[in-house]
Amino acid sequence: DRAQSLERAKTEFMQSASHELKTPIAALNGIVEGMIDNVGKYKDKDTYLLECKKLIDKFALLVGEIINASKFSDTEFTVENTCFDIKTLLTDQIEGYQLLFQEKGIQLIFEAENRTLYSDPFILGRAISNLLSNASNYTLAGGRVLIRGQNEDNRYVLCIENQCDPIDVDKLDQLFEPFYTGVFSRNRQQSGTGLGLYIVSQSLKKLNIKYQAENTEIGLRISLYISSDFSGREENMV
């Protein structure tokens, strides 16, 4: 049953990926054909060569994200657990986004307690990085991003909250579906590839980390509930 479920998920993902790839390919093909035929505005080849380059860059980004996302559907994907300090991991990931926050005038509030956890720091770090990227992309200019990590008995609760427009409650779960961008915009320039939070969900499922998205007074909060059970066998409970 699990193998069949994974196979269905792979098929659905590839169907969605194929659909998403059609748009940039069609746009690029249309511009190139216009330049070859020397038609109308496409006579200005210098301008439209730059447009082609932009489309190719977006295409490459999308393909790269599709490849990364597809890895988490691989039954042979290996999780390598080890002990690490979660506050150090958070600090390292946040450092990579400091410049983006500064450019948008985003106020970063970081409050985290130390705790040694037993998990895969690479996979968890990637999930946190995608959450920070999502926060930097969709936080209103001059808004706030709050990152809080605290100990709760046998688990560590990490919350990343960003100031943004509220999301319909019935669409919160859809945030983690592949290529879903309807909440923000169908414009890829504004909404990205639609794979960031999908990769987060797949990463956390691999690590047996429960997560939750909810609206708050200032915007959206995504919470991770990370077990500190060093046996690696205990299922995380929210």
CSV table of C-alpha atoms in Angstrom, one decimal:
chain,number,residue,atom,x,y,z
A,1,ASP,CA,0.0,0.0,0.0
A,2,ARG,CA,2.8,2.4,0.9
A,3,ALA,CA,4.6,1.6,-2.4
A,4,GLN,CA,1.4,2.2,-4.4
A,5,SER,CA,0.8,5.5,-2.5
A,6,LEU,CA,4.4,6.7,-3.3
A,7,GLU,CA,4.0,5.7,-6.9
A,8,ARG,CA,0.7,7.7,-7.2
A,9,ALA,CA,2.4,10.7,-5.5
A,10,LYS,CA,5.3,10.5,-8.0
A,11,THR,CA,2.9,10.4,-10.9
A,12,GLU,CA,0.8,13.3,-9.7
A,13,PHE,CA,3.9,15.3,-9.1
A,14,MET,CA,5.4,14.7,-12.5
A,15,GLN,CA,2.0,15.6,-14.1
A,16,SER,CA,2.0,18.9,-12.2
A,17,ALA,CA,5.7,19.5,-13.1
A,18,SER,CA,5.0,18.9,-16.8
A,19,HIS,CA,2.2,21.4,-16.7
A,20,GLU,CA,4.3,24.0,-15.0
A,21,LEU,CA,7.2,23.6,-17.5
A,22,LYS,CA,4.9,24.2,-20.5
A,23,THR,CA,4.4,27.9,-19.8
A,24,PRO,CA,8.1,29.0,-19.8
A,25,ILE,CA,8.8,26.8,-22.8
A,26,ALA,CA,5.9,28.2,-24.8
A,27,ALA,CA,6.9,31.8,-23.9
A,28,LEU,CA,10.5,31.2,-24.9
A,29,ASN,CA,9.5,29.5,-28.2
A,30,GLY,CA,7.1,32.3,-29.1
A,31,ILE,CA,9.8,35.0,-28.7
A,32,VAL,CA,12.5,33.0,-30.6
A,33,GLU,CA,10.1,32.3,-33.5
A,34,GLY,CA,9.2,36.0,-33.6
A,35,MET,CA,12.8,37.0,-33.8
A,36,ILE,CA,13.5,34.4,-36.5
A,37,ASP,CA,10.6,35.6,-38.6
A,38,ASN,CA,11.6,39.2,-37.9
A,39,VAL,CA,8.0,40.1,-37.0
A,40,GLY,CA,6.8,43.3,-35.3
A,41,LYS,CA,8.3,44.1,-32.0
A,42,TYR,CA,10.6,41.1,-32.1
A,43,LYS,CA,12.7,42.9,-34.7
A,44,ASP,CA,14.3,44.5,-31.7
A,45,LYS,CA,16.5,41.4,-31.1
A,46,ASP,CA,18.7,43.0,-28.5
A,47,THR,CA,15.8,43.6,-26.2
A,48,TYR,CA,14.2,40.2,-26.7
A,49,LEU,CA,17.4,38.3,-26.3
A,50,LEU,CA,17.5,39.7,-22.8
A,51,GLU,CA,13.9,38.6,-22.3
A,52,CYS,CA,14.9,35.1,-23.5
A,53,LYS,CA,17.8,35.1,-21.0
A,54,LYS,CA,15.4,36.0,-18.2
A,55,LEU,CA,13.0,33.2,-19.2
A,56,ILE,CA,15.9,30.7,-19.4
A,57,ASP,CA,17.0,31.7,-15.9
A,58,LYS,CA,13.5,31.1,-14.5
A,59,PHE,CA,13.3,27.8,-16.4
A,60,ALA,CA,16.5,26.7,-14.9
A,61,LEU,CA,15.4,27.7,-11.4
A,62,LEU,CA,12.1,25.7,-11.9
A,63,VAL,CA,13.9,22.6,-13.2
A,64,GLY,CA,16.3,22.7,-10.3
A,65,GLU,CA,13.5,23.0,-7.8
A,66,ILE,CA,11.6,20.1,-9.5
A,67,ILE,CA,14.8,17.9,-9.2
A,68,ASN,CA,15.2,18.8,-5.6
A,69,ALA,CA,11.6,18.2,-4.8
A,70,SER,CA,11.5,14.8,-6.6
A,71,LYS,CA,14.4,13.5,-4.4
A,72,PHE,CA,12.1,13.5,-1.4
A,73,SER,CA,9.8,11.0,-3.2
A,74,ASP,CA,12.6,8.6,-3.7
A,75,THR,CA,12.2,5.5,-1.5
A,76,GLU,CA,16.0,5.2,-1.3
A,77,PHE,CA,16.4,8.6,0.1
A,78,THR,CA,18.7,8.4,3.2
A,79,VAL,CA,18.2,10.2,6.5
A,80,GLU,CA,21.4,10.6,8.4
A,81,ASN,CA,20.6,11.5,12.0
A,82,THR,CA,23.2,13.1,14.3
A,83,CYS,CA,23.3,15.3,17.4
A,84,PHE,CA,23.4,19.0,16.9
A,85,ASP,CA,22.5,22.3,18.6
A,86,ILE,CA,19.3,23.7,17.1
A,87,LYS,CA,20.1,27.4,18.0
A,88,THR,CA,23.4,27.1,16.1
A,89,LEU,CA,21.6,25.7,13.1
A,90,LEU,CA,19.0,28.5,13.2
A,91,THR,CA,21.7,31.2,13.5
A,92,ASP,CA,23.6,29.8,10.5
A,93,GLN,CA,20.5,29.7,8.3
A,94,ILE,CA,19.3,33.2,9.3
A,95,GLU,CA,22.7,34.6,8.5
A,96,GLY,CA,22.1,33.8,4.8
A,97,TYR,CA,18.9,35.9,4.7
A,98,GLN,CA,20.1,38.9,6.7
A,99,LEU,CA,20.8,41.0,3.5
A,100,LEU,CA,17.4,40.2,1.9
A,101,PHE,CA,15.7,41.3,5.1
A,102,GLN,CA,17.7,44.5,5.2
A,103,GLU,CA,16.9,45.3,1.6
A,104,LYS,CA,13.2,45.1,2.2
A,105,GLY,CA,13.4,46.9,5.6
A,106,ILE,CA,12.1,43.8,7.4
A,107,GLN,CA,12.6,43.7,11.1
A,108,LEU,CA,13.9,40.4,12.3
A,109,ILE,CA,13.1,39.2,15.8
A,110,PHE,CA,15.1,36.1,16.7
A,111,GLU,CA,14.6,34.4,20.1
A,112,ALA,CA,15.7,30.8,20.5
A,113,GLU,CA,16.7,28.6,23.4
A,114,ASN,CA,19.6,26.1,23.1
A,115,ARG,CA,18.9,22.4,22.8
A,116,THR,CA,20.7,19.4,21.5
A,117,LEU,CA,18.5,17.5,19.0
A,118,TYR,CA,18.9,14.2,17.2
A,119,SER,CA,17.8,14.4,13.6
A,120,ASP,CA,19.3,15.1,10.1
A,121,PRO,CA,20.7,18.7,10.3
A,122,PHE,CA,21.1,18.9,6.5
A,123,ILE,CA,17.4,18.1,5.7
A,124,LEU,CA,16.1,20.2,8.6
A,125,GLY,CA,18.4,23.1,7.7
A,126,ARG,CA,17.0,23.0,4.1
A,127,ALA,CA,13.5,23.1,5.4
A,128,ILE,CA,14.3,26.1,7.6
A,129,SER,CA,16.0,27.8,4.7
A,130,ASN,CA,12.9,27.4,2.6
A,131,LEU,CA,10.7,28.8,5.4
A,132,LEU,CA,13.0,31.8,5.7
A,133,SER,CA,13.0,32.3,1.9
A,134,ASN,CA,9.2,32.2,1.9
A,135,ALA,CA,9.1,34.7,4.7
A,136,SER,CA,11.5,37.1,2.9
A,137,ASN,CA,9.5,36.8,-0.3
A,138,TYR,CA,6.0,37.4,1.2
A,139,THR,CA,6.6,39.7,4.1
A,140,LEU,CA,5.3,43.2,3.5
A,141,ALA,CA,8.1,45.8,3.0
A,142,GLY,CA,8.9,47.2,6.4
A,143,GLY,CA,7.2,44.3,8.1
A,144,ARG,CA,8.4,41.8,10.7
A,145,VAL,CA,9.6,38.3,10.8
A,146,LEU,CA,9.6,36.5,14.1
A,147,ILE,CA,11.6,33.4,14.7
A,148,ARG,CA,11.2,31.7,18.1
A,149,GLY,CA,12.4,28.4,19.4
A,150,GLN,CA,11.6,27.1,22.8
A,151,ASN,CA,11.8,23.9,24.8
A,152,GLU,CA,8.6,22.1,25.8
A,153,ASP,CA,9.3,18.9,27.8
A,154,ASN,CA,10.3,16.2,25.2
A,155,ARG,CA,10.2,18.4,22.2
A,156,TYR,CA,11.5,21.7,20.7
A,157,VAL,CA,8.9,24.0,19.2
A,158,LEU,CA,10.1,26.3,16.4
A,159,CYS,CA,7.8,29.0,15.1
A,160,ILE,CA,8.5,31.2,12.0
A,161,GLU,CA,6.0,34.0,11.7
A,162,ASN,CA,5.9,36.7,9.1
A,163,GLN,CA,3.8,39.8,8.5
A,164,CYS,CA,1.6,39.3,5.4
A,165,ASP,CA,-2.0,39.4,4.2
A,166,PRO,CA,-4.2,36.8,5.9
A,167,ILE,CA,-4.8,33.5,4.1
A,168,ASP,CA,-8.2,31.8,3.8
A,169,VAL,CA,-8.4,29.1,6.5
A,170,ASP,CA,-9.5,26.5,4.1
A,171,LYS,CA,-6.4,27.1,1.9
A,172,LEU,CA,-3.8,26.8,4.6
A,173,ASP,CA,-3.2,23.1,4.0
A,174,GLN,CA,-2.8,23.8,0.2
A,175,LEU,CA,0.2,26.0,0.9
A,176,PHE,CA,2.3,22.7,1.1
A,177,GLU,CA,1.0,21.3,-2.2
A,178,PRO,CA,3.4,21.3,-5.2
A,179,PHE,CA,3.2,24.3,-7.5
A,180,TYR,CA,0.4,25.9,-5.4
A,181,THR,CA,0.7,29.7,-5.6
A,182,GLY,CA,-3.0,30.8,-5.8
A,183,VAL,CA,-2.9,32.2,-2.3
A,184,PHE,CA,-0.3,34.8,-3.3
A,185,SER,CA,-0.3,35.3,-7.1
A,186,ARG,CA,-0.4,33.4,-10.3
A,187,ASN,CA,2.4,35.7,-11.4
A,188,ARG,CA,5.7,33.7,-11.1
A,189,GLN,CA,7.6,36.9,-10.6
A,190,GLN,CA,5.7,37.5,-7.4
A,191,SER,CA,5.0,34.0,-6.2
A,192,GLY,CA,8.2,31.9,-7.1
A,193,THR,CA,8.1,28.3,-8.2
A,194,GLY,CA,5.4,27.1,-5.8
A,195,LEU,CA,7.7,24.4,-4.6
A,196,GLY,CA,9.4,25.9,-1.5
A,197,LEU,CA,6.7,24.9,1.0
A,198,TYR,CA,6.2,21.6,-0.7
A,199,ILE,CA,9.9,20.8,-0.2
A,200,VAL,CA,9.5,21.9,3.5
A,201,SER,CA,6.6,19.5,4.0
A,202,GLN,CA,8.4,16.5,2.3
A,203,SER,CA,11.6,17.2,4.3
A,204,LEU,CA,9.7,17.3,7.6
A,205,LYS,CA,7.8,14.1,6.8
A,206,LYS,CA,11.1,12.4,6.1
A,207,LEU,CA,12.2,13.5,9.6
A,208,ASN,CA,8.8,12.6,11.3
A,209,ILE,CA,8.5,16.3,12.3
A,210,LYS,CA,4.9,17.5,12.8
A,211,TYR,CA,4.1,21.0,11.4
A,212,GLN,CA,1.2,23.4,11.4
A,213,ALA,CA,0.3,26.6,9.5
A,214,GLU,CA,-2.0,29.1,11.0
A,215,ASN,CA,-3.1,32.8,10.7
A,216,THR,CA,-2.0,35.2,13.4
A,217,GLU,CA,-2.7,38.8,14.3
A,218,ILE,CA,0.2,39.9,12.0
A,219,GLY,CA,0.2,37.3,9.3
A,220,LEU,CA,1.2,33.6,8.9
A,221,ARG,CA,2.9,31.4,11.4
A,222,ILE,CA,4.4,28.0,10.6
A,223,SER,CA,5.3,25.8,13.7
A,224,LEU,CA,7.6,22.8,13.8
A,225,TYR,CA,7.3,20.3,16.6
A,226,ILE,CA,10.7,18.5,16.9
A,227,SER,CA,11.1,15.6,19.2
A,228,SER,CA,14.2,15.4,21.3
A,229,ASP,CA,14.0,11.6,21.7
A,230,PHE,CA,17.5,10.4,21.0
A,231,SER,CA,16.3,6.9,20.2
A,232,GLY,CA,14.9,8.2,16.9
A,233,ARG,CA,12.0,5.8,17.3
A,234,GLU,CA,9.4,7.9,19.1
A,235,GLU,CA,6.8,9.5,16.8
A,236,ASN,CA,6.5,13.3,17.3
A,237,MET,CA,3.2,14.3,18.9
A,238,VAL,CA,1.7,17.8,18.5
